[in-house]
One Martini backbone bead per residue (centre of mass of N, CA, C, O) as a GRO file, in nm:
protein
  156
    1UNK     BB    1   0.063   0.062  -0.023
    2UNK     BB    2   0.310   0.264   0.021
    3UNK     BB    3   0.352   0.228  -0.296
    4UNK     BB    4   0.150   0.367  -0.417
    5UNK     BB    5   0.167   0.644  -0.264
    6UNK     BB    6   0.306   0.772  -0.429
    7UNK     BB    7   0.345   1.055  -0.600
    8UNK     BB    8   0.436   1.022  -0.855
    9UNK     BB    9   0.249   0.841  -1.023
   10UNK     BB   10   0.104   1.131  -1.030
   11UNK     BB   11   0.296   1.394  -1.113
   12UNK     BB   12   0.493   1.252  -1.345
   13UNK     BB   13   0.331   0.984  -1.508
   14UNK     BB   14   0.003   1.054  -1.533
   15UNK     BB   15  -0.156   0.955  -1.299
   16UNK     BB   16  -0.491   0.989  -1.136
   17UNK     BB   17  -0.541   1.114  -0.845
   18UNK     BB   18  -0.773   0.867  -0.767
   19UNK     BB   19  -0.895   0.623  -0.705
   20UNK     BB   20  -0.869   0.443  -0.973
   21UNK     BB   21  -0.544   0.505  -1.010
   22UNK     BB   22  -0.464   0.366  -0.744
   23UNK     BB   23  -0.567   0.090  -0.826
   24UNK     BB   24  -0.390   0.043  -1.035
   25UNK     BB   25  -0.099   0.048  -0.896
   26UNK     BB   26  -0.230  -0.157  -0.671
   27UNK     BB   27  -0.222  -0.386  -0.882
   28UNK     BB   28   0.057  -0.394  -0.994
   29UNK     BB   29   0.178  -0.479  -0.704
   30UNK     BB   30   0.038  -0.720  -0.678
   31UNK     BB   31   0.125  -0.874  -0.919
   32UNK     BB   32   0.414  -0.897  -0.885
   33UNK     BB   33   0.375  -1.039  -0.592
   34UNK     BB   34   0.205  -1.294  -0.714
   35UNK     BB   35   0.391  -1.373  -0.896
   36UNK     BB   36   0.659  -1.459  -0.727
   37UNK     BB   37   0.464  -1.680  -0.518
   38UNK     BB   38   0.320  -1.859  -0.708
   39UNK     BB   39   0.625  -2.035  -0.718
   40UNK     BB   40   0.688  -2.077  -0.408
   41UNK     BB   41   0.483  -2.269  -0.217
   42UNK     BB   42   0.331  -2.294   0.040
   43UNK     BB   43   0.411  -2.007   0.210
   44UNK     BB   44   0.357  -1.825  -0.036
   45UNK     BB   45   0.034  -1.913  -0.078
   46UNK     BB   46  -0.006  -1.806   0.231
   47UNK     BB   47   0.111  -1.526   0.147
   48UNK     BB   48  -0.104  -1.433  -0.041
   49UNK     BB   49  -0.393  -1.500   0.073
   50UNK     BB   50  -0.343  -1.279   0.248
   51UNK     BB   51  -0.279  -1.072   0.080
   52UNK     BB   52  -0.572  -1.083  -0.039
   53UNK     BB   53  -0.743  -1.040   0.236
   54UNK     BB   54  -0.597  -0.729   0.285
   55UNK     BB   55  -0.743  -0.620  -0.011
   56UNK     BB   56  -1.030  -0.636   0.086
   57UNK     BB   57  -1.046  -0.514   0.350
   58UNK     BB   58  -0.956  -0.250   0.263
   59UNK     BB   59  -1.136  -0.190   0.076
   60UNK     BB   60  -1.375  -0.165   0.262
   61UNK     BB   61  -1.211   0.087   0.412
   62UNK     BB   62  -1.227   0.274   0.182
   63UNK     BB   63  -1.549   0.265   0.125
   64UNK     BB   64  -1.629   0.373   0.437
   65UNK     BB   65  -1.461   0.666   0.381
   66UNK     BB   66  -1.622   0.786   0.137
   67UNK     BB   67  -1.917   0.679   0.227
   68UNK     BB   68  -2.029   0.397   0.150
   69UNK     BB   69  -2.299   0.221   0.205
   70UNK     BB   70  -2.272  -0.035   0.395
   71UNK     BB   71  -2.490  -0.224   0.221
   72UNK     BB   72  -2.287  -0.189  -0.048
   73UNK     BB   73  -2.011  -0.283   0.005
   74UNK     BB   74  -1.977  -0.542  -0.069
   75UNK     BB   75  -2.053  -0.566  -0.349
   76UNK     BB   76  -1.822  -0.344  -0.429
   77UNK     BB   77  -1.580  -0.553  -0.319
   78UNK     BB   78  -1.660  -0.754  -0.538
   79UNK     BB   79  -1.580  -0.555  -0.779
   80UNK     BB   80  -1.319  -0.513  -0.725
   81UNK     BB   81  -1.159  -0.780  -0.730
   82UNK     BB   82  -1.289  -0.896  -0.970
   83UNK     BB   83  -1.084  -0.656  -1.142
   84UNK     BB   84  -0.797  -0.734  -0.991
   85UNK     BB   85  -0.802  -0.993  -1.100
   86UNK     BB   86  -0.820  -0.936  -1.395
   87UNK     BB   87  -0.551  -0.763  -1.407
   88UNK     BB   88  -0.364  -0.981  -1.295
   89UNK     BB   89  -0.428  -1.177  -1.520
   90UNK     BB   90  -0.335  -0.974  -1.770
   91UNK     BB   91  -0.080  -0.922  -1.682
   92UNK     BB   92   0.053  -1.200  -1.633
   93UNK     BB   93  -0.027  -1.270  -1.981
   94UNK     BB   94   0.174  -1.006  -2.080
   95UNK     BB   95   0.451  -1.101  -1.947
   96UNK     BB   96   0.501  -1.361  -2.076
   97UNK     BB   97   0.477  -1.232  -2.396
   98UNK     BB   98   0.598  -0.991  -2.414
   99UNK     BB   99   0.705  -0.707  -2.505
  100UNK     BB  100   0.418  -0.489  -2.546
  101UNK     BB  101   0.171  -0.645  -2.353
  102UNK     BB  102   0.194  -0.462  -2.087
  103UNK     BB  103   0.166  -0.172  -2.183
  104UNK     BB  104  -0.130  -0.240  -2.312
  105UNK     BB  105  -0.238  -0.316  -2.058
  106UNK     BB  106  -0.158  -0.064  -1.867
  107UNK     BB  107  -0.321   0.139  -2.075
  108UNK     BB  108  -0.622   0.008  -2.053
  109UNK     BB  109  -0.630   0.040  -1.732
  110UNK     BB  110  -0.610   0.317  -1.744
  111UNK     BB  111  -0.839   0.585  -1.678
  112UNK     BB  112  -0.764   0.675  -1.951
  113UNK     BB  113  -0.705   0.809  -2.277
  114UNK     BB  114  -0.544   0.701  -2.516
  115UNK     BB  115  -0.284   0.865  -2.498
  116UNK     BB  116  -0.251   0.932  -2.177
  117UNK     BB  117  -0.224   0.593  -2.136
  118UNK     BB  118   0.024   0.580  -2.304
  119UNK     BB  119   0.228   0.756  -2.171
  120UNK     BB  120   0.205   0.624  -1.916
  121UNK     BB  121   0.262   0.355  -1.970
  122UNK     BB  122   0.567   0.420  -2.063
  123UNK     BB  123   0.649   0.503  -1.805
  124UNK     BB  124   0.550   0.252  -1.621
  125UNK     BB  125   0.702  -0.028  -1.763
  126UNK     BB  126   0.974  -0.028  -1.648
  127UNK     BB  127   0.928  -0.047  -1.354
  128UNK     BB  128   0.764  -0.322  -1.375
  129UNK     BB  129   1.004  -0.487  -1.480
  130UNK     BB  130   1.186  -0.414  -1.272
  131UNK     BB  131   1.015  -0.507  -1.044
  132UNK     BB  132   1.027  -0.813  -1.140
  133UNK     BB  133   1.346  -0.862  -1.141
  134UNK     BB  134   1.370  -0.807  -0.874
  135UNK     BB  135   1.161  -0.998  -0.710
  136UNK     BB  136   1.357  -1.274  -0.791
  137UNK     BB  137   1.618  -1.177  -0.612
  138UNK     BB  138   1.408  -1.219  -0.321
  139UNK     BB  139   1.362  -1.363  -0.111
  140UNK     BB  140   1.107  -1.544   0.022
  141UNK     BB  141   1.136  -1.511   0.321
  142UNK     BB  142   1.097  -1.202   0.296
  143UNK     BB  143   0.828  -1.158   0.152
  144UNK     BB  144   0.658  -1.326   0.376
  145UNK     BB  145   0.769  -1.095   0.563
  146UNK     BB  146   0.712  -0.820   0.431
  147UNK     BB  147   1.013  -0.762   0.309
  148UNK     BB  148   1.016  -0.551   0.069
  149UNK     BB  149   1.146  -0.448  -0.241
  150UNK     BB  150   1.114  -0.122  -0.437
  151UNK     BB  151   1.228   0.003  -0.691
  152UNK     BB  152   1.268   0.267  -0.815
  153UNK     BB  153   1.098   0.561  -0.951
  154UNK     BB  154   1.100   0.696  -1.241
  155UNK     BB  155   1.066   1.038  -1.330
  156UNK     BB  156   1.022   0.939  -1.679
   0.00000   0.00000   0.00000
Protein backbone atom coordinates (compact mmCIF):
# COMPACT_ATOMS: atom_id res chain seq x y z
CA UNK A 1 0.00 0.00 0.00
CA UNK A 2 2.93 2.52 1.18
CA UNK A 3 4.24 1.98 -2.48
CA UNK A 4 2.03 2.38 -4.42
CA UNK A 5 1.19 6.16 -2.64
CA UNK A 6 4.27 7.44 -3.65
CA UNK A 7 3.35 10.81 -5.44
CA UNK A 8 5.72 10.69 -7.99
CA UNK A 9 3.15 8.02 -10.09
CA UNK A 10 0.46 10.86 -10.25
CA UNK A 11 2.89 14.01 -9.95
CA UNK A 12 5.35 12.90 -12.58
CA UNK A 13 4.27 9.27 -14.44
CA UNK A 14 0.66 10.80 -15.53
CA UNK A 15 -1.30 8.88 -13.40
CA UNK A 16 -4.62 10.11 -12.30
CA UNK A 17 -4.63 10.89 -8.55
CA UNK A 18 -8.06 9.62 -8.09
CA UNK A 19 -9.77 6.21 -6.49
CA UNK A 20 -9.33 4.66 -9.60
CA UNK A 21 -5.79 5.64 -10.45
CA UNK A 22 -4.50 4.76 -6.99
CA UNK A 23 -6.13 1.17 -7.57
CA UNK A 24 -4.51 0.98 -10.76
CA UNK A 25 -1.04 0.98 -9.29
CA UNK A 26 -2.12 -0.84 -6.00
CA UNK A 27 -3.19 -3.70 -8.32
CA UNK A 28 0.55 -3.24 -10.82
CA UNK A 29 2.38 -4.03 -7.40
CA UNK A 30 -0.26 -6.70 -6.28
CA UNK A 31 0.32 -8.46 -9.29
CA UNK A 32 4.33 -7.84 -9.52
CA UNK A 33 4.05 -9.79 -5.71
CA UNK A 34 1.41 -12.56 -6.39
CA UNK A 35 4.09 -13.26 -9.94
CA UNK A 36 6.98 -13.64 -7.04
CA UNK A 37 4.96 -15.85 -5.09
CA UNK A 38 3.02 -17.60 -7.45
CA UNK A 39 5.39 -20.53 -7.96
CA UNK A 40 7.36 -20.39 -4.52
CA UNK A 41 5.57 -23.26 -2.42
CA UNK A 42 3.60 -23.76 0.48
CA UNK A 43 4.58 -20.77 2.46
CA UNK A 44 4.66 -18.26 -0.20
CA UNK A 45 1.12 -19.58 -1.61
CA UNK A 46 -0.23 -18.87 2.01
CA UNK A 47 1.35 -15.35 2.42
CA UNK A 48 -0.78 -14.37 -1.57
CA UNK A 49 -4.11 -15.46 0.09
CA UNK A 50 -3.04 -13.24 3.25
CA UNK A 51 -1.73 -10.65 0.97
CA UNK A 52 -5.33 -11.26 -0.70
CA UNK A 53 -7.30 -11.63 2.15
CA UNK A 54 -5.86 -7.83 3.64
CA UNK A 55 -6.81 -6.21 -0.05
CA UNK A 56 -10.28 -7.07 0.43
CA UNK A 57 -10.34 -5.82 3.77
CA UNK A 58 -8.57 -2.85 2.95
CA UNK A 59 -10.83 -2.06 -0.16
CA UNK A 60 -13.86 -2.62 2.41
CA UNK A 61 -12.42 0.22 4.72
CA UNK A 62 -11.60 2.19 1.94
CA UNK A 63 -15.19 2.08 0.68
CA UNK A 64 -16.64 2.80 3.79
CA UNK A 65 -13.82 6.05 4.45
CA UNK A 66 -15.41 7.42 1.25
CA UNK A 67 -18.86 7.19 2.55
CA UNK A 68 -20.51 4.46 0.67
CA UNK A 69 -23.40 2.96 2.56
CA UNK A 70 -22.87 0.24 4.74
CA UNK A 71 -25.34 -1.88 3.09
CA UNK A 72 -23.39 -1.38 -0.54
CA UNK A 73 -19.96 -2.00 0.66
CA UNK A 74 -20.06 -6.11 0.21
CA UNK A 75 -21.14 -5.75 -3.14
CA UNK A 76 -18.88 -2.95 -3.89
CA UNK A 77 -15.75 -4.54 -2.60
CA UNK A 78 -16.93 -8.00 -4.64
CA UNK A 79 -16.43 -5.96 -7.45
CA UNK A 80 -13.27 -3.75 -6.85
CA UNK A 81 -12.10 -6.94 -6.19
CA UNK A 82 -13.06 -9.08 -9.24
CA UNK A 83 -11.69 -6.02 -11.38
CA UNK A 84 -8.34 -6.46 -9.12
CA UNK A 85 -7.75 -10.06 -10.00
CA UNK A 86 -8.95 -10.09 -13.66
CA UNK A 87 -6.05 -6.68 -13.93
CA UNK A 88 -3.63 -9.15 -12.39
CA UNK A 89 -4.26 -11.87 -14.84
CA UNK A 90 -4.37 -9.74 -17.51
CA UNK A 91 -0.83 -8.53 -15.91
CA UNK A 92 0.64 -11.70 -15.91
CA UNK A 93 -0.88 -13.13 -19.64
CA UNK A 94 1.16 -10.09 -21.37
CA UNK A 95 4.26 -10.62 -18.88
CA UNK A 96 4.43 -13.75 -20.12
CA UNK A 97 3.84 -12.70 -23.46
CA UNK A 98 6.95 -10.57 -23.54
CA UNK A 99 7.32 -7.72 -26.37
CA UNK A 100 4.93 -4.62 -25.81
CA UNK A 101 1.95 -6.88 -24.51
CA UNK A 102 1.97 -5.63 -20.85
CA UNK A 103 2.58 -1.85 -21.69
CA UNK A 104 -0.61 -2.33 -23.74
CA UNK A 105 -2.28 -4.08 -20.91
CA UNK A 106 -1.11 -1.11 -18.42
CA UNK A 107 -2.10 1.65 -20.68
CA UNK A 108 -5.66 -0.41 -21.47
CA UNK A 109 -6.06 -0.30 -17.57
CA UNK A 110 -5.58 2.69 -16.63
CA UNK A 111 -8.49 5.45 -16.10
CA UNK A 112 -7.12 7.79 -18.75
CA UNK A 113 -7.71 8.24 -22.68
CA UNK A 114 -6.26 7.47 -25.75
CA UNK A 115 -2.85 9.09 -26.03
CA UNK A 116 -2.54 10.11 -22.44
CA UNK A 117 -3.30 6.07 -20.96
CA UNK A 118 -0.72 5.28 -23.63
CA UNK A 119 2.23 7.95 -22.12
CA UNK A 120 1.26 6.93 -18.91
CA UNK A 121 1.83 3.88 -19.81
CA UNK A 122 5.09 4.30 -21.34
CA UNK A 123 6.51 5.78 -18.33
CA UNK A 124 5.10 3.47 -16.38
CA UNK A 125 6.18 0.15 -17.79
CA UNK A 126 9.99 -0.10 -17.37
CA UNK A 127 9.42 0.59 -13.65
CA UNK A 128 6.76 -2.73 -13.86
CA UNK A 129 9.82 -4.57 -15.72
CA UNK A 130 12.01 -3.81 -13.36
CA UNK A 131 10.04 -4.27 -10.48
CA UNK A 132 9.44 -8.24 -12.10
CA UNK A 133 13.14 -8.80 -12.08
CA UNK A 134 13.80 -7.46 -9.14
CA UNK A 135 11.30 -9.22 -6.91
CA UNK A 136 13.05 -12.58 -8.11
CA UNK A 137 15.96 -11.54 -6.54
CA UNK A 138 14.63 -11.29 -3.33
CA UNK A 139 14.83 -14.45 -1.00
CA UNK A 140 11.13 -15.50 -1.13
CA UNK A 141 11.32 -15.61 3.01
CA UNK A 142 11.93 -12.33 3.28
CA UNK A 143 9.05 -11.24 0.94
CA UNK A 144 6.69 -13.76 3.13
CA UNK A 145 7.94 -11.61 5.77
CA UNK A 146 6.64 -8.56 4.61
CA UNK A 147 9.81 -7.37 3.64
CA UNK A 148 9.55 -6.27 -0.07
CA UNK A 149 12.08 -3.81 -1.41
CA UNK A 150 10.93 -1.98 -4.50
CA UNK A 151 13.09 -0.55 -7.29
CA UNK A 152 13.13 3.32 -7.57
CA UNK A 153 10.25 4.95 -9.61
CA UNK A 154 12.08 6.30 -12.32
CA UNK A 155 11.27 10.02 -12.61
CA UNK A 156 10.29 10.01 -16.47
Amino acid sequence: MAQARLPIYYQTLGVPDTLEGRFSILTIHLFAVFRRLKSAGAEATATAQALADRFVADMDTVLREIGVGDLSVPKKVRKLVAGGANLIESYDRAAAAGGQALETVIADSLPLDGEEARAASAKLTPYVNAMLEDLKTQPIEDICAGRIRFPDVPAA
